PDB file of C-alpha atoms in Angstrom:
ATOM      1  CA  UNK A   8      -7.338 -16.431  27.661  1.00  0.00           C
ATOM      2  CA  UNK A   9     -10.895 -16.980  28.707  1.00  0.00           C
ATOM      3  CA  UNK A  10     -13.835 -16.886  26.363  1.00  0.00           C
ATOM      4  CA  UNK A  11     -15.743 -13.631  26.125  1.00  0.00           C
ATOM      5  CA  UNK A  12     -19.471 -14.248  25.825  1.00  0.00           C
ATOM      6  CA  UNK A  13     -20.714 -10.814  26.742  1.00  0.00           C
ATOM      7  CA  UNK A  14     -23.601  -9.636  24.615  1.00  0.00           C
ATOM      8  CA  UNK A  15     -24.730  -6.073  24.164  1.00  0.00           C
ATOM      9  CA  UNK A  16     -28.181  -5.251  22.879  1.00  0.00           C
ATOM     10  CA  UNK A  17     -30.518  -2.347  22.451  1.00  0.00           C
ATOM     11  CA  UNK A  18     -34.286  -2.868  22.644  1.00  0.00           C
ATOM     12  CA  UNK A  19     -37.244  -0.972  21.325  1.00  0.00           C
ATOM     13  CA  UNK A  20     -40.707  -2.162  22.372  1.00  0.00           C
ATOM     14  CA  UNK A  21     -39.130  -5.352  23.738  1.00  0.00           C
ATOM     15  CA  UNK A  22     -37.307  -6.270  20.473  1.00  0.00           C
ATOM     16  CA  UNK A  23     -33.553  -6.852  20.272  1.00  0.00           C
ATOM     17  CA  UNK A  24     -32.035  -4.704  17.549  1.00  0.00           C
ATOM     18  CA  UNK A  25     -28.476  -6.098  17.510  1.00  0.00           C
ATOM     19  CA  UNK A  26     -26.120  -8.459  19.277  1.00  0.00           C
ATOM     20  CA  UNK A  27     -22.344  -8.534  19.650  1.00  0.00           C
ATOM     21  CA  UNK A  28     -21.220 -12.084  18.804  1.00  0.00           C
ATOM     22  CA  UNK A  29     -18.966 -14.050  21.135  1.00  0.00           C
ATOM     23  CA  UNK A  30     -15.317 -14.686  20.202  1.00  0.00           C
ATOM     24  CA  UNK A  31     -12.332 -16.646  21.402  1.00  0.00           C
ATOM     25  CA  UNK A  32      -8.892 -15.112  21.778  1.00  0.00           C
ATOM     26  CA  UNK A  33      -6.123 -17.698  21.173  1.00  0.00           C
ATOM     27  CA  UNK A  34      -3.648 -18.291  23.971  1.00  0.00           C
ATOM     28  CA  UNK A  35       0.081 -17.804  23.408  1.00  0.00           C
ATOM     29  CA  UNK A  36       0.712 -21.459  22.548  1.00  0.00           C
ATOM     30  CA  UNK A  37      -2.011 -21.499  19.904  1.00  0.00           C
ATOM     31  CA  UNK A  38      -0.854 -18.116  18.584  1.00  0.00           C
ATOM     32  CA  UNK A  39       2.692 -19.479  18.329  1.00  0.00           C
ATOM     33  CA  UNK A  40       1.514 -22.542  16.378  1.00  0.00           C
ATOM     34  CA  UNK A  41      -0.580 -20.458  13.970  1.00  0.00           C
ATOM     35  CA  UNK A  42       2.270 -17.991  13.434  1.00  0.00           C
ATOM     36  CA  UNK A  43       4.789 -20.740  12.691  1.00  0.00           C
ATOM     37  CA  UNK A  44       2.370 -22.416  10.249  1.00  0.00           C
ATOM     38  CA  UNK A  45       1.871 -19.112   8.427  1.00  0.00           C
ATOM     39  CA  UNK A  46       5.613 -18.387   8.418  1.00  0.00           C
ATOM     40  CA  UNK A  47       6.336 -21.829   6.942  1.00  0.00           C
ATOM     41  CA  UNK A  48       3.776 -21.228   4.188  1.00  0.00           C
ATOM     42  CA  UNK A  49       5.128 -17.724   3.552  1.00  0.00           C
ATOM     43  CA  UNK A  50       8.684 -18.958   3.040  1.00  0.00           C
ATOM     44  CA  UNK A  51       7.647 -22.024   1.047  1.00  0.00           C
ATOM     45  CA  UNK A  52       5.483 -20.043  -1.336  1.00  0.00           C
ATOM     46  CA  UNK A  53       8.591 -18.351  -2.815  1.00  0.00           C
ATOM     47  CA  UNK A  54       6.426 -15.376  -3.603  1.00  0.00           C
ATOM     48  CA  UNK A  55       8.150 -12.485  -5.352  1.00  0.00           C
ATOM     49  CA  UNK A  56       7.343  -8.888  -4.612  1.00  0.00           C
ATOM     50  CA  UNK A  57       5.813  -6.942  -7.481  1.00  0.00           C
ATOM     51  CA  UNK A  58       8.187  -4.680  -9.362  1.00  0.00           C
ATOM     52  CA  UNK A  59       7.610  -1.803 -11.773  1.00  0.00           C
ATOM     53  CA  UNK A  60       7.201  -2.633 -15.430  1.00  0.00           C
ATOM     54  CA  UNK A  61       9.587  -1.411 -18.117  1.00  0.00           C
ATOM     55  CA  UNK A  62       7.045   1.207 -19.172  1.00  0.00           C
ATOM     56  CA  UNK A  63       7.754   3.412 -16.167  1.00  0.00           C
ATOM     57  CA  UNK A  64      10.629   5.772 -15.433  1.00  0.00           C
ATOM     58  CA  UNK A  65      13.124   4.296 -12.971  1.00  0.00           C
ATOM     59  CA  UNK A  66      15.669   5.888 -10.657  1.00  0.00           C
ATOM     60  CA  UNK A  67      18.647   4.244  -8.962  1.00  0.00           C
ATOM     61  CA  UNK A  68      21.044   4.744  -6.077  1.00  0.00           C
ATOM     62  CA  UNK A  69      24.074   6.809  -7.037  1.00  0.00           C
ATOM     63  CA  UNK A  70      27.357   7.653  -5.375  1.00  0.00           C
ATOM     64  CA  UNK A  71      28.053  11.171  -4.156  1.00  0.00           C
ATOM     65  CA  UNK A  72      30.474  11.739  -7.050  1.00  0.00           C
ATOM     66  CA  UNK A  73      27.892  10.637  -9.627  1.00  0.00           C
ATOM     67  CA  UNK A  74      25.238  12.909  -8.112  1.00  0.00           C
ATOM     68  CA  UNK A  75      27.596  15.912  -8.079  1.00  0.00           C
ATOM     69  CA  UNK A  76      28.512  15.348 -11.717  1.00  0.00           C
ATOM     70  CA  UNK A  77      24.839  15.267 -12.700  1.00  0.00           C
ATOM     71  CA  UNK A  78      24.086  18.375 -10.635  1.00  0.00           C
ATOM     72  CA  UNK A  79      26.862  20.310 -12.347  1.00  0.00           C
ATOM     73  CA  UNK A  80      25.332  19.349 -15.673  1.00  0.00           C
ATOM     74  CA  UNK A  81      21.953  20.563 -14.414  1.00  0.00           C
ATOM     75  CA  UNK A  82      23.434  23.922 -13.366  1.00  0.00           C
ATOM     76  CA  UNK A  83      24.808  24.446 -16.867  1.00  0.00           C
ATOM     77  CA  UNK A  84      21.468  23.435 -18.352  1.00  0.00           C
ATOM     78  CA  UNK A  85      19.425  25.805 -16.178  1.00  0.00           C
ATOM     79  CA  UNK A  86      21.561  28.757 -17.320  1.00  0.00           C
ATOM     80  CA  UNK A  87      20.321  28.213 -20.867  1.00  0.00           C
ATOM     81  CA  UNK A  88      16.938  29.884 -20.401  1.00  0.00           C
ATOM     82  CA  UNK A  89      15.706  29.275 -23.946  1.00  0.00           C
ATOM     83  CA  UNK A  90      16.000  25.496 -24.023  1.00  0.00           C
ATOM     84  CA  UNK A  91      15.561  24.650 -20.316  1.00  0.00           C
ATOM     85  CA  UNK A  92      12.853  22.001 -19.790  1.00  0.00           C
ATOM     86  CA  UNK A  93      11.873  19.623 -16.999  1.00  0.00           C
ATOM     87  CA  UNK A  94      10.336  16.148 -16.845  1.00  0.00           C
ATOM     88  CA  UNK A  95       6.548  16.418 -16.721  1.00  0.00           C
ATOM     89  CA  UNK A  96       5.246  15.229 -13.332  1.00  0.00           C
ATOM     90  CA  UNK A  97       1.606  16.173 -13.927  1.00  0.00           C
ATOM     91  CA  UNK A  98      -1.252  13.716 -13.431  1.00  0.00           C
ATOM     92  CA  UNK A  99      -1.472  13.118 -17.183  1.00  0.00           C
ATOM     93  CA  UNK A 100       2.039  11.627 -17.115  1.00  0.00           C
ATOM     94  CA  UNK A 101       1.348   9.210 -14.263  1.00  0.00           C
ATOM     95  CA  UNK A 102      -0.068   5.711 -14.419  1.00  0.00           C
ATOM     96  CA  UNK A 103      -1.053   2.952 -12.037  1.00  0.00           C
ATOM     97  CA  UNK A 104       1.511   0.220 -12.568  1.00  0.00           C
ATOM     98  CA  UNK A 105       0.228  -3.314 -11.980  1.00  0.00           C
ATOM     99  CA  UNK A 106       3.726  -4.542 -11.189  1.00  0.00           C
ATOM    100  CA  UNK A 107       4.552  -2.001  -8.500  1.00  0.00           C
ATOM    101  CA  UNK A 108       0.919  -1.596  -7.412  1.00  0.00           C
ATOM    102  CA  UNK A 109       1.216   2.181  -7.152  1.00  0.00           C
ATOM    103  CA  UNK A 110       1.253   5.373  -9.200  1.00  0.00           C
ATOM    104  CA  UNK A 111       4.474   5.888 -11.134  1.00  0.00           C
ATOM    105  CA  UNK A 112       5.828   8.356 -13.651  1.00  0.00           C
ATOM    106  CA  UNK A 113       4.861   7.071 -17.069  1.00  0.00           C
ATOM    107  CA  UNK A 114       7.225   8.758 -19.517  1.00  0.00           C
ATOM    108  CA  UNK A 115      10.541  10.206 -18.371  1.00  0.00           C
ATOM    109  CA  UNK A 116      11.083  11.793 -21.784  1.00  0.00           C
ATOM    110  CA  UNK A 117       7.925  13.895 -21.707  1.00  0.00           C
ATOM    111  CA  UNK A 118       9.116  17.452 -21.002  1.00  0.00           C
ATOM    112  CA  UNK A 119       7.615  20.869 -20.387  1.00  0.00           C
ATOM    113  CA  UNK A 120       8.939  24.424 -20.089  1.00  0.00           C
ATOM    114  CA  UNK A 121       8.513  25.543 -16.457  1.00  0.00           C
ATOM    115  CA  UNK A 122       7.234  28.907 -15.336  1.00  0.00           C
ATOM    116  CA  UNK A 123       9.565  31.385 -13.654  1.00  0.00           C
ATOM    117  CA  UNK A 124       8.515  30.506 -10.063  1.00  0.00           C
ATOM    118  CA  UNK A 125       8.982  26.777 -10.689  1.00  0.00           C
ATOM    119  CA  UNK A 126      12.389  27.354 -12.242  1.00  0.00           C
ATOM    120  CA  UNK A 127      13.505  29.521  -9.301  1.00  0.00           C
ATOM    121  CA  UNK A 128      12.392  26.893  -6.770  1.00  0.00           C
ATOM    122  CA  UNK A 129      14.181  24.173  -8.724  1.00  0.00           C
ATOM    123  CA  UNK A 130      17.339  26.271  -8.945  1.00  0.00           C
ATOM    124  CA  UNK A 131      17.321  26.887  -5.192  1.00  0.00           C
ATOM    125  CA  UNK A 132      16.994  23.188  -4.414  1.00  0.00           C
ATOM    126  CA  UNK A 133      19.742  22.457  -6.938  1.00  0.00           C
ATOM    127  CA  UNK A 134      22.138  24.776  -5.081  1.00  0.00           C
ATOM    128  CA  UNK A 135      21.223  23.398  -1.640  1.00  0.00           C
ATOM    129  CA  UNK A 136      21.691  19.779  -2.685  1.00  0.00           C
ATOM    130  CA  UNK A 137      25.004  20.607  -4.401  1.00  0.00           C
ATOM    131  CA  UNK A 138      26.229  22.208  -1.171  1.00  0.00           C
ATOM    132  CA  UNK A 139      25.222  19.332   1.124  1.00  0.00           C
ATOM    133  CA  UNK A 140      26.693  16.722  -1.230  1.00  0.00           C
ATOM    134  CA  UNK A 141      29.990  18.613  -1.508  1.00  0.00           C
ATOM    135  CA  UNK A 142      30.237  18.879   2.294  1.00  0.00           C
ATOM    136  CA  UNK A 143      29.057  15.265   2.864  1.00  0.00           C
ATOM    137  CA  UNK A 144      26.081  16.389   4.938  1.00  0.00           C
ATOM    138  CA  UNK A 145      22.363  15.704   4.831  1.00  0.00           C
ATOM    139  CA  UNK A 146      19.216  17.827   5.145  1.00  0.00           C
ATOM    140  CA  UNK A 147      15.598  17.065   5.894  1.00  0.00           C
ATOM    141  CA  UNK A 148      12.796  18.181   3.603  1.00  0.00           C
ATOM    142  CA  UNK A 149      11.804  20.696   6.266  1.00  0.00           C
ATOM    143  CA  UNK A 150      15.351  22.117   6.383  1.00  0.00           C
ATOM    144  CA  UNK A 151      15.301  22.698   2.639  1.00  0.00           C
ATOM    145  CA  UNK A 152      12.015  24.578   2.862  1.00  0.00           C
ATOM    146  CA  UNK A 153      13.464  26.919   5.505  1.00  0.00           C
ATOM    147  CA  UNK A 154      16.451  27.806   3.296  1.00  0.00           C
ATOM    148  CA  UNK A 155      14.055  30.048   1.330  1.00  0.00           C
ATOM    149  CA  UNK A 156      10.546  30.105   2.875  1.00  0.00           C
ATOM    150  CA  UNK A 157       9.543  33.277   1.007  1.00  0.00           C
ATOM    151  CA  UNK A 158      10.489  31.682  -2.298  1.00  0.00           C
ATOM    152  CA  UNK A 159       8.823  28.327  -1.683  1.00  0.00           C
ATOM    153  CA  UNK A 160       5.868  29.791   0.304  1.00  0.00           C
ATOM    154  CA  UNK A 161       4.798  26.279   1.348  1.00  0.00           C
ATOM    155  CA  UNK A 162       6.689  23.039   1.898  1.00  0.00           C
ATOM    156  CA  UNK A 163       4.805  21.113  -0.777  1.00  0.00           C
ATOM    157  CA  UNK A 164       6.530  23.301  -3.394  1.00  0.00           C
ATOM    158  CA  UNK A 165      10.028  22.630  -2.052  1.00  0.00           C
ATOM    159  CA  UNK A 166       9.202  18.906  -1.770  1.00  0.00           C
ATOM    160  CA  UNK A 167       8.074  18.893  -5.394  1.00  0.00           C
ATOM    161  CA  UNK A 168      11.320  20.592  -6.431  1.00  0.00           C
ATOM    162  CA  UNK A 169      13.315  17.874  -4.623  1.00  0.00           C
ATOM    163  CA  UNK A 170      11.350  15.155  -6.417  1.00  0.00           C
ATOM    164  CA  UNK A 171      11.915  17.022  -9.678  1.00  0.00           C
ATOM    165  CA  UNK A 172      15.660  17.028  -9.109  1.00  0.00           C
ATOM    166  CA  UNK A 173      15.546  13.301  -8.364  1.00  0.00           C
ATOM    167  CA  UNK A 174      13.846  12.727 -11.729  1.00  0.00           C
ATOM    168  CA  UNK A 175      16.283  14.920 -13.652  1.00  0.00           C
ATOM    169  CA  UNK A 176      19.356  13.328 -12.082  1.00  0.00           C
ATOM    170  CA  UNK A 177      17.840   9.826 -12.260  1.00  0.00           C
ATOM    171  CA  UNK A 178      18.664   8.907  -8.680  1.00  0.00           C
ATOM    172  CA  UNK A 179      16.798   8.122  -5.469  1.00  0.00           C
ATOM    173  CA  UNK A 180      16.062  10.897  -2.999  1.00  0.00           C
ATOM    174  CA  UNK A 181      18.430   9.395  -0.440  1.00  0.00           C
ATOM    175  CA  UNK A 182      21.241   9.668  -3.019  1.00  0.00           C
ATOM    176  CA  UNK A 183      20.678  13.435  -2.868  1.00  0.00           C
ATOM    177  CA  UNK A 184      21.319  13.274   0.912  1.00  0.00           C
ATOM    178  CA  UNK A 185      17.759  14.494   1.526  1.00  0.00           C
ATOM    179  CA  UNK A 186      15.688  12.682   4.148  1.00  0.00           C
ATOM    180  CA  UNK A 187      12.161  13.114   5.453  1.00  0.00           C
ATOM    181  CA  UNK A 188      13.276  13.413   9.092  1.00  0.00           C
ATOM    182  CA  UNK A 189      13.602  11.186  12.142  1.00  0.00           C
ATOM    183  CA  UNK A 190       9.963  10.201  12.490  1.00  0.00           C
ATOM    184  CA  UNK A 191       9.917   6.414  12.671  1.00  0.00           C
ATOM    185  CA  UNK A 192      10.585   4.110  15.609  1.00  0.00           C
ATOM    186  CA  UNK A 193      11.256   0.376  15.656  1.00  0.00           C
ATOM    187  CA  UNK A 194      11.411  -2.157  18.484  1.00  0.00           C
ATOM    188  CA  UNK A 195      11.763  -5.905  18.607  1.00  0.00           C
ATOM    189  CA  UNK A 196      14.130  -8.862  19.031  1.00  0.00           C
ATOM    190  CA  UNK A 197      16.782  -8.042  16.440  1.00  0.00           C
ATOM    191  CA  UNK A 198      20.065  -6.165  16.129  1.00  0.00           C
ATOM    192  CA  UNK A 199      22.006  -4.469  13.361  1.00  0.00           C
ATOM    193  CA  UNK A 200      25.024  -2.274  12.808  1.00  0.00           C
ATOM    194  CA  UNK A 201      24.640   1.366  11.813  1.00  0.00           C
ATOM    195  CA  UNK A 202      27.862   2.683  10.271  1.00  0.00           C
ATOM    196  CA  UNK A 203      29.715   0.040  12.274  1.00  0.00           C
ATOM    197  CA  UNK A 204      27.957   0.843  15.575  1.00  0.00           C
ATOM    198  CA  UNK A 205      25.903  -1.970  17.161  1.00  0.00           C
ATOM    199  CA  UNK A 206      22.207  -1.181  17.660  1.00  0.00           C
ATOM    200  CA  UNK A 207      19.950  -3.331  19.861  1.00  0.00           C
ATOM    201  CA  UNK A 208      16.304  -2.714  18.988  1.00  0.00           C
ATOM    202  CA  UNK A 209      15.067  -4.535  22.086  1.00  0.00           C
ATOM    203  CA  UNK A 210      16.886  -2.499  24.704  1.00  0.00           C
ATOM    204  CA  UNK A 211      14.942  -1.233  27.727  1.00  0.00           C
ATOM    205  CA  UNK A 212      15.748   1.492  30.218  1.00  0.00           C
ATOM    206  CA  UNK A 213      14.268   3.526  33.039  1.00  0.00           C
ATOM    207  CA  UNK A 214      13.026   2.299  36.443  1.00  0.00           C
ATOM    208  CA  UNK A 215      12.716  -1.524  36.417  1.00  0.00           C
ATOM    209  CA  UNK A 216      13.459  -1.495  32.659  1.00  0.00           C
ATOM    210  CA  UNK A 217       9.842  -0.587  31.933  1.00  0.00           C
ATOM    211  CA  UNK A 218      10.446   2.148  29.387  1.00  0.00           C
ATOM    212  CA  UNK A 219      10.320   0.613  25.899  1.00  0.00           C
ATOM    213  CA  UNK A 220      10.748   3.188  23.153  1.00  0.00           C
ATOM    214  CA  UNK A 221      12.912   1.300  20.685  1.00  0.00           C
ATOM    215  CA  UNK A 222      15.285   2.863  18.190  1.00  0.00           C
ATOM    216  CA  UNK A 223      14.954   5.564  15.558  1.00  0.00           C
ATOM    217  CA  UNK A 224      14.555   4.135  12.062  1.00  0.00           C
ATOM    218  CA  UNK A 225      17.839   4.809  10.200  1.00  0.00           C
ATOM    219  CA  UNK A 226      17.433   7.392   7.429  1.00  0.00           C
ATOM    220  CA  UNK A 227      19.809   5.614   5.033  1.00  0.00           C
ATOM    221  CA  UNK A 228      19.441   1.891   4.399  1.00  0.00           C
ATOM    222  CA  UNK A 229      22.965   1.847   2.918  1.00  0.00           C
ATOM    223  CA  UNK A 230      24.357   2.505   6.420  1.00  0.00           C
ATOM    224  CA  UNK A 231      22.722  -0.666   7.830  1.00  0.00           C
ATOM    225  CA  UNK A 232      24.631  -3.957   7.951  1.00  0.00           C
ATOM    226  CA  UNK A 233      25.019  -7.244   9.847  1.00  0.00           C
ATOM    227  CA  UNK A 234      21.316  -7.529  10.748  1.00  0.00           C
ATOM    228  CA  UNK A 235      20.535 -10.479  13.033  1.00  0.00           C
ATOM    229  CA  UNK A 236      17.139 -11.918  13.942  1.00  0.00           C
ATOM    230  CA  UNK A 237      16.706 -12.997  17.563  1.00  0.00           C
ATOM    231  CA  UNK A 238      13.391 -14.785  17.098  1.00  0.00           C
ATOM    232  CA  UNK A 239      11.093 -12.287  15.339  1.00  0.00           C
ATOM    233  CA  UNK A 240       8.390 -14.013  13.259  1.00  0.00           C
ATOM    234  CA  UNK A 241       6.694 -11.025  11.654  1.00  0.00           C
ATOM    235  CA  UNK A 242       6.734  -7.234  11.380  1.00  0.00           C
ATOM    236  CA  UNK A 243       3.808  -5.139  12.579  1.00  0.00           C
ATOM    237  CA  UNK A 244       3.672  -1.599  11.181  1.00  0.00           C
ATOM    238  CA  UNK A 245       1.438   0.558  13.383  1.00  0.00           C
ATOM    239  CA  UNK A 246       0.051   3.845  12.092  1.00  0.00           C
ATOM    240  CA  UNK A 247      -0.771   5.450  15.440  1.00  0.00           C
ATOM    241  CA  UNK A 248       2.033   6.299  17.850  1.00  0.00           C
ATOM    242  CA  UNK A 249      -0.371   5.838  20.781  1.00  0.00           C
ATOM    243  CA  UNK A 250      -1.077   2.269  19.618  1.00  0.00           C
ATOM    244  CA  UNK A 251       2.679   1.716  19.290  1.00  0.00           C
ATOM    245  CA  UNK A 252       3.227   2.931  22.858  1.00  0.00           C
ATOM    246  CA  UNK A 253       0.406   0.736  24.150  1.00  0.00           C
ATOM    247  CA  UNK A 254       1.753  -2.385  22.417  1.00  0.00           C
ATOM    248  CA  UNK A 255       5.349  -1.796  23.478  1.00  0.00           C
ATOM    249  CA  UNK A 256       4.243  -0.912  27.004  1.00  0.00           C
ATOM    250  CA  UNK A 257       2.432  -4.269  27.200  1.00  0.00           C
ATOM    251  CA  UNK A 258       5.603  -6.010  25.937  1.00  0.00           C
ATOM    252  CA  UNK A 259       3.717  -7.313  22.884  1.00  0.00           C
ATOM    253  CA  UNK A 260       6.902  -7.514  20.797  1.00  0.00           C
ATOM    254  CA  UNK A 261       8.503  -9.988  23.211  1.00  0.00           C
ATOM    255  CA  UNK A 262       5.383 -11.941  24.134  1.00  0.00           C
ATOM    256  CA  UNK A 263       4.505 -12.568  20.492  1.00  0.00           C
ATOM    257  CA  UNK A 264       8.018 -12.420  19.000  1.00  0.00           C
ATOM    258  CA  UNK A 265       7.604  -9.630  16.496  1.00  0.00           C
ATOM    259  CA  UNK A 266       9.087  -6.340  15.317  1.00  0.00           C
ATOM    260  CA  UNK A 267       6.862  -3.278  15.766  1.00  0.00           C
ATOM    261  CA  UNK A 268       7.368  -0.116  13.713  1.00  0.00           C
ATOM    262  CA  UNK A 269       5.576   3.215  13.561  1.00  0.00           C
ATOM    263  CA  UNK A 270       5.918   6.257  11.336  1.00  0.00           C
ATOM    264  CA  UNK A 271       3.845   8.352  13.754  1.00  0.00           C
ATOM    265  CA  UNK A 272       1.184   8.731  11.088  1.00  0.00           C
ATOM    266  CA  UNK A 273       1.773   8.060   7.406  1.00  0.00           C
ATOM    267  CA  UNK A 274       5.014   6.087   7.030  1.00  0.00           C
ATOM    268  CA  UNK A 275       7.849   7.992   5.375  1.00  0.00           C
ATOM    269  CA  UNK A 276      10.274   6.666   2.777  1.00  0.00           C
ATOM    270  CA  UNK A 277      12.922   5.658   5.350  1.00  0.00           C
ATOM    271  CA  UNK A 278      10.499   3.474   7.315  1.00  0.00           C
ATOM    272  CA  UNK A 279       9.125   1.792   4.184  1.00  0.00           C
ATOM    273  CA  UNK A 280      12.642   1.015   2.937  1.00  0.00           C
ATOM    274  CA  UNK A 281      13.700  -0.323   6.361  1.00  0.00           C
ATOM    275  CA  UNK A 282      10.585  -2.493   6.659  1.00  0.00           C
ATOM    276  CA  UNK A 283      11.246  -4.016   3.231  1.00  0.00           C
ATOM    277  CA  UNK A 284      14.904  -4.576   4.142  1.00  0.00           C
ATOM    278  CA  UNK A 285      13.850  -6.465   7.290  1.00  0.00           C
ATOM    279  CA  UNK A 286      11.307  -8.515   5.339  1.00  0.00           C
ATOM    280  CA  UNK A 287      13.837  -9.486   2.656  1.00  0.00           C
ATOM    281  CA  UNK A 288      16.643 -10.222   5.134  1.00  0.00           C
ATOM    282  CA  UNK A 289      14.659 -12.264   7.675  1.00  0.00           C
ATOM    283  CA  UNK A 290      12.085 -13.670   5.202  1.00  0.00           C
ATOM    284  CA  UNK A 291       9.191 -12.726   7.466  1.00  0.00           C
ATOM    285  CA  UNK A 292       5.856 -11.108   6.520  1.00  0.00           C
ATOM    286  CA  UNK A 293       4.678  -7.571   7.268  1.00  0.00           C
ATOM    287  CA  UNK A 294       1.260  -6.730   8.703  1.00  0.00           C
ATOM    288  CA  UNK A 295      -0.325  -3.292   9.022  1.00  0.00           C
ATOM    289  CA  UNK A 296      -2.437  -1.965  11.896  1.00  0.00           C
ATOM    290  CA  UNK A 297      -4.138   1.288  10.886  1.00  0.00           C
ATOM    291  CA  UNK A 298      -7.410   3.191  10.827  1.00  0.00           C
ATOM    292  CA  UNK A 299     -10.026   1.898   8.426  1.00  0.00           C
ATOM    293  CA  UNK A 300     -10.338   5.226   6.610  1.00  0.00           C
ATOM    294  CA  UNK A 301      -8.716   5.305   3.148  1.00  0.00           C
TER     295      UNK A 301
END
């Protein structure tokens, strides 16, 4: 691309207050060379992703049978009103873990006796999750809120009850068959199988194949298999859906050989898990394009 040497200035009494410096945008060949150099360094560095320390409470993926067994134990425990306690999720029991580089629950053995409203919300979520696991179904966080909106009053309370159940059972939220919802989209030169069905993330449709939406990010990473890279060199996670549409509309993912993802705002758990799965499988880096506000 050509150099851009345009300068913008504002003057007061004949004095220039500021200037916009000139810059050079690399052409595709130079961009390709720089990308391949970075990718070679990235793979050679053998860097390991940070992981939580042993000080923090950990959860794990569980089978449906394991989750149901734990839930039945919880139902018996909640009936004993005198001794019923829950893991403390207050700010005082959270710490910033240097390994994971995020806030985590510090002590899984620190308990508290919940108030009546908290116990009722927890009991409702317990029954809903038991039902969906028994019938091999799944629910979104929003669905769970609408099972008892008068009880929960706001979705943050039902979400907290779901997280509480995850802590008590000791499993991930996806093991409870609870998902955030189909918010994320992904597009780029790669394919995978979703429960045995082939998914092409670079498919186009519409008049002259100009509509490029991509695919919905799968809610369960356990259902993804046989992922194949068709030339992608990096992943670009885009916060804004309008920026995602602009980039895909300009065919950025094919011109610069990358995978573009968006969570249409703050990325949910499914998108973050899928992005990490892509990074680990293809050994390519992830970059983020977002607003500069914290």
